[in-house]
Amino acid sequence: MKNLGIVLLGLLVVLVAAVFIAPGFIDWNAQKGRLSAEVRALTGRDLVVDGDVSLSLLPVPALSASQVRFANIEGGSAPSMVELDALRVRVALLPLIQGDIQVESIDLVKPRILAEVLPDGRKNWEFAARDAAAPGAGAAPRPASPDRSGG
């Protein structure tokens, strides 16, 4: 009975170690297309990661990406609304184990952010609802909301 307990404890240790070490052996760069597709479905805009993507669980769960670009609105003054040398997102471990993602911090390294209002009144920081089946959907502005900027 004592040997069975030692074997089970050993298996548990190996399993926990594998969970924390395995992400280091996965090619997260292969997931760039999936990530870009998800962002496009949510925002109607392209997200491009020209650099590496990595995920680590130790010492804290974190996702990192380098050379990140997020597309500007059609008709904007520049192709990208946001450009980052790197992006680092850290999440809390316990909620993650429970299946919930709780972001603890987001670090933007050398961000270049372009916020602009186009002559037709569209703001590049507003995102229209997308219909993934229709190319070009979401280009129309959303209904106007009250301007709370005071000017």
mmCIF file of C-alpha atoms in Angstrom:
data_model
loop_
_atom_site.group_PDB
_atom_site.id
_atom_site.type_symbol
_atom_site.label_atom_id
_atom_site.label_comp_id
_atom_site.label_asym_id
_atom_site.label_seq_id
_atom_site.Cartn_x
_atom_site.Cartn_y
_atom_site.Cartn_z
ATOM 1 C CA MET A 1 0.000 0.000 0.000
ATOM 2 C CA LYS A 2 2.899 2.346 0.818
ATOM 3 C CA ASN A 3 4.472 1.701 -2.612
ATOM 4 C CA LEU A 4 1.187 2.518 -4.356
ATOM 5 C CA GLY A 5 1.055 5.876 -2.551
ATOM 6 C CA ILE A 6 4.624 6.668 -3.622
ATOM 7 C CA VAL A 7 3.862 5.728 -7.235
ATOM 8 C CA LEU A 8 0.700 7.883 -7.271
ATOM 9 C CA LEU A 9 2.575 10.815 -5.729
ATOM 10 C CA GLY A 10 5.335 10.403 -8.323
ATOM 11 C CA LEU A 11 2.786 10.363 -11.162
ATOM 12 C CA LEU A 12 1.139 13.485 -9.769
ATOM 13 C CA VAL A 13 4.486 15.302 -9.627
ATOM 14 C CA VAL A 14 5.294 14.261 -13.215
ATOM 15 C CA LEU A 15 1.841 15.368 -14.414
ATOM 16 C CA VAL A 16 2.085 18.783 -12.732
ATOM 17 C CA ALA A 17 5.617 19.269 -14.087
ATOM 18 C CA ALA A 18 4.443 18.350 -17.597
ATOM 19 C CA VAL A 19 1.605 20.884 -17.428
ATOM 20 C CA PHE A 20 4.021 23.666 -16.522
ATOM 21 C CA ILE A 21 6.848 22.636 -18.862
ATOM 22 C CA ALA A 22 4.866 21.543 -21.950
ATOM 23 C CA PRO A 23 3.978 25.078 -23.172
ATOM 24 C CA GLY A 24 7.689 25.683 -23.716
ATOM 25 C CA PHE A 25 7.760 22.915 -26.326
ATOM 26 C CA ILE A 26 4.732 24.113 -28.308
ATOM 27 C CA ASP A 27 5.267 26.278 -31.397
ATOM 28 C CA TRP A 28 2.985 29.177 -30.474
ATOM 29 C CA ASN A 29 3.964 30.973 -33.689
ATOM 30 C CA ALA A 30 1.831 28.408 -35.514
ATOM 31 C CA GLN A 31 -1.197 29.940 -33.742
ATOM 32 C CA LYS A 32 -0.730 33.435 -35.222
ATOM 33 C CA GLY A 33 -3.296 32.827 -37.958
ATOM 34 C CA ARG A 34 -5.889 31.624 -35.481
ATOM 35 C CA LEU A 35 -5.270 34.614 -33.214
ATOM 36 C CA SER A 36 -5.531 37.013 -36.158
ATOM 37 C CA ALA A 37 -8.766 35.382 -37.325
ATOM 38 C CA GLU A 38 -10.316 35.728 -33.859
ATOM 39 C CA VAL A 39 -9.370 39.415 -33.645
ATOM 40 C CA ARG A 40 -10.723 40.029 -37.160
ATOM 41 C CA ALA A 41 -14.003 38.308 -36.263
ATOM 42 C CA LEU A 42 -14.366 40.493 -33.166
ATOM 43 C CA THR A 43 -13.213 43.837 -34.586
ATOM 44 C CA GLY A 44 -13.339 43.640 -38.357
ATOM 45 C CA ARG A 45 -9.665 44.598 -38.458
ATOM 46 C CA ASP A 46 -6.446 42.731 -39.072
ATOM 47 C CA LEU A 47 -3.957 41.918 -36.330
ATOM 48 C CA VAL A 48 -0.479 41.047 -37.577
ATOM 49 C CA VAL A 49 2.256 39.573 -35.398
ATOM 50 C CA ASP A 50 5.535 39.780 -37.309
ATOM 51 C CA GLY A 51 7.662 38.578 -34.397
ATOM 52 C CA ASP A 52 7.498 35.604 -32.062
ATOM 53 C CA VAL A 53 4.598 34.499 -29.895
ATOM 54 C CA SER A 54 5.291 32.621 -26.664
ATOM 55 C CA LEU A 55 3.409 31.324 -23.659
ATOM 56 C CA SER A 56 4.879 30.536 -20.283
ATOM 57 C CA LEU A 57 3.267 29.291 -17.099
ATOM 58 C CA LEU A 58 6.165 29.871 -14.704
ATOM 59 C CA PRO A 59 6.722 31.934 -12.654
ATOM 60 C CA VAL A 60 3.285 33.294 -13.705
ATOM 61 C CA PRO A 61 1.150 32.528 -16.764
ATOM 62 C CA ALA A 62 2.039 35.026 -19.485
ATOM 63 C CA LEU A 63 1.570 35.459 -23.211
ATOM 64 C CA SER A 64 4.109 37.508 -25.165
ATOM 65 C CA ALA A 65 4.180 38.676 -28.767
ATOM 66 C CA SER A 66 6.637 40.913 -30.587
ATOM 67 C CA GLN A 67 6.265 43.263 -33.541
ATOM 68 C CA VAL A 68 2.481 43.584 -33.316
ATOM 69 C CA ARG A 69 0.337 45.705 -35.656
ATOM 70 C CA PHE A 70 -3.401 46.364 -35.490
ATOM 71 C CA ALA A 71 -5.033 47.771 -38.633
ATOM 72 C CA ASN A 72 -6.548 51.220 -38.815
ATOM 73 C CA ILE A 73 -10.070 51.949 -40.026
ATOM 74 C CA GLU A 74 -10.571 51.995 -43.777
ATOM 75 C CA GLY A 75 -9.808 55.518 -45.001
ATOM 76 C CA GLY A 76 -7.544 56.311 -42.029
ATOM 77 C CA SER A 77 -4.375 58.357 -42.434
ATOM 78 C CA ALA A 78 -2.059 55.376 -41.765
ATOM 79 C CA PRO A 79 -2.369 51.611 -42.315
ATOM 80 C CA SER A 80 -1.965 50.787 -38.602
ATOM 81 C CA MET A 81 -3.905 52.175 -35.665
ATOM 82 C CA VAL A 82 -1.558 50.483 -33.169
ATOM 83 C CA GLU A 83 2.026 49.265 -33.494
ATOM 84 C CA LEU A 84 3.926 47.656 -30.621
ATOM 85 C CA ASP A 85 7.479 46.417 -30.314
ATOM 86 C CA ALA A 86 6.105 43.860 -27.872
ATOM 87 C CA LEU A 87 2.987 42.906 -25.950
ATOM 88 C CA ARG A 88 3.007 41.000 -22.671
ATOM 89 C CA VAL A 89 -0.185 39.793 -20.984
ATOM 90 C CA ARG A 90 -0.005 38.232 -17.526
ATOM 91 C CA VAL A 91 -2.927 36.266 -16.105
ATOM 92 C CA ALA A 92 -3.741 34.980 -12.628
ATOM 93 C CA LEU A 93 -2.935 31.289 -12.121
ATOM 94 C CA LEU A 94 -5.751 30.153 -9.805
ATOM 95 C CA PRO A 95 -8.632 31.502 -11.941
ATOM 96 C CA LEU A 96 -6.903 30.023 -15.020
ATOM 97 C CA ILE A 97 -6.864 26.577 -13.384
ATOM 98 C CA GLN A 98 -10.598 27.028 -12.750
ATOM 99 C CA GLY A 99 -11.169 27.839 -16.435
ATOM 100 C CA ASP A 100 -11.455 31.622 -16.067
ATOM 101 C CA ILE A 101 -9.025 34.099 -17.589
ATOM 102 C CA GLN A 102 -8.277 36.995 -15.268
ATOM 103 C CA VAL A 103 -5.777 39.460 -16.723
ATOM 104 C CA GLU A 104 -3.423 40.863 -14.093
ATOM 105 C CA SER A 105 -1.399 43.139 -16.332
ATOM 106 C CA ILE A 106 -0.850 44.160 -19.936
ATOM 107 C CA ASP A 107 2.510 45.651 -20.881
ATOM 108 C CA LEU A 108 2.838 47.522 -24.163
ATOM 109 C CA VAL A 109 6.477 47.977 -25.197
ATOM 110 C CA LYS A 110 7.093 51.095 -27.304
ATOM 111 C CA PRO A 111 3.458 51.576 -28.315
ATOM 112 C CA ARG A 112 2.581 53.838 -31.230
ATOM 113 C CA ILE A 113 -1.136 54.555 -31.155
ATOM 114 C CA LEU A 114 -3.005 56.633 -33.724
ATOM 115 C CA ALA A 115 -6.403 57.919 -32.605
ATOM 116 C CA GLU A 116 -8.209 59.904 -35.280
ATOM 117 C CA VAL A 117 -11.599 61.122 -36.389
ATOM 118 C CA LEU A 118 -12.113 60.901 -40.137
ATOM 119 C CA PRO A 119 -13.773 63.733 -42.079
ATOM 120 C CA ASP A 120 -16.991 61.686 -42.270
ATOM 121 C CA GLY A 121 -17.111 61.522 -38.443
ATOM 122 C CA ARG A 122 -15.959 57.919 -37.998
ATOM 123 C CA LYS A 123 -13.588 57.362 -35.089
ATOM 124 C CA ASN A 124 -10.907 54.718 -35.552
ATOM 125 C CA TRP A 125 -11.250 53.499 -31.967
ATOM 126 C CA GLU A 126 -14.884 52.471 -32.466
ATOM 127 C CA PHE A 127 -15.659 49.019 -33.805
ATOM 128 C CA ALA A 128 -18.848 48.127 -35.649
ATOM 129 C CA ALA A 129 -20.523 44.755 -35.177
ATOM 130 C CA ARG A 130 -19.142 42.259 -37.671
ATOM 131 C CA ASP A 131 -20.846 39.766 -39.927
ATOM 132 C CA ALA A 132 -18.052 37.272 -40.577
ATOM 133 C CA ALA A 133 -19.752 36.005 -43.746
ATOM 134 C CA ALA A 134 -19.798 39.390 -45.476
ATOM 135 C CA PRO A 135 -16.483 40.795 -46.717
ATOM 136 C CA GLY A 136 -16.157 44.481 -45.931
ATOM 137 C CA ALA A 137 -18.900 44.344 -43.315
ATOM 138 C CA GLY A 138 -18.396 46.670 -40.421
ATOM 139 C CA ALA A 139 -17.084 49.502 -42.595
ATOM 140 C CA ALA A 140 -20.221 51.526 -41.940
ATOM 141 C CA PRO A 141 -20.161 53.619 -38.777
ATOM 142 C CA ARG A 142 -22.234 52.649 -35.756
ATOM 143 C CA PRO A 143 -25.120 54.890 -34.771
ATOM 144 C CA ALA A 144 -23.875 58.092 -33.182
ATOM 145 C CA SER A 145 -23.526 58.107 -29.424
ATOM 146 C CA PRO A 146 -23.486 61.234 -27.276
ATOM 147 C CA ASP A 147 -20.102 62.942 -27.197
ATOM 148 C CA ARG A 148 -18.912 62.863 -23.602
ATOM 149 C CA SER A 149 -15.571 64.484 -24.297
ATOM 150 C CA GLY A 150 -17.001 67.915 -23.523
ATOM 151 C CA GLY A 151 -15.978 69.366 -26.851
#
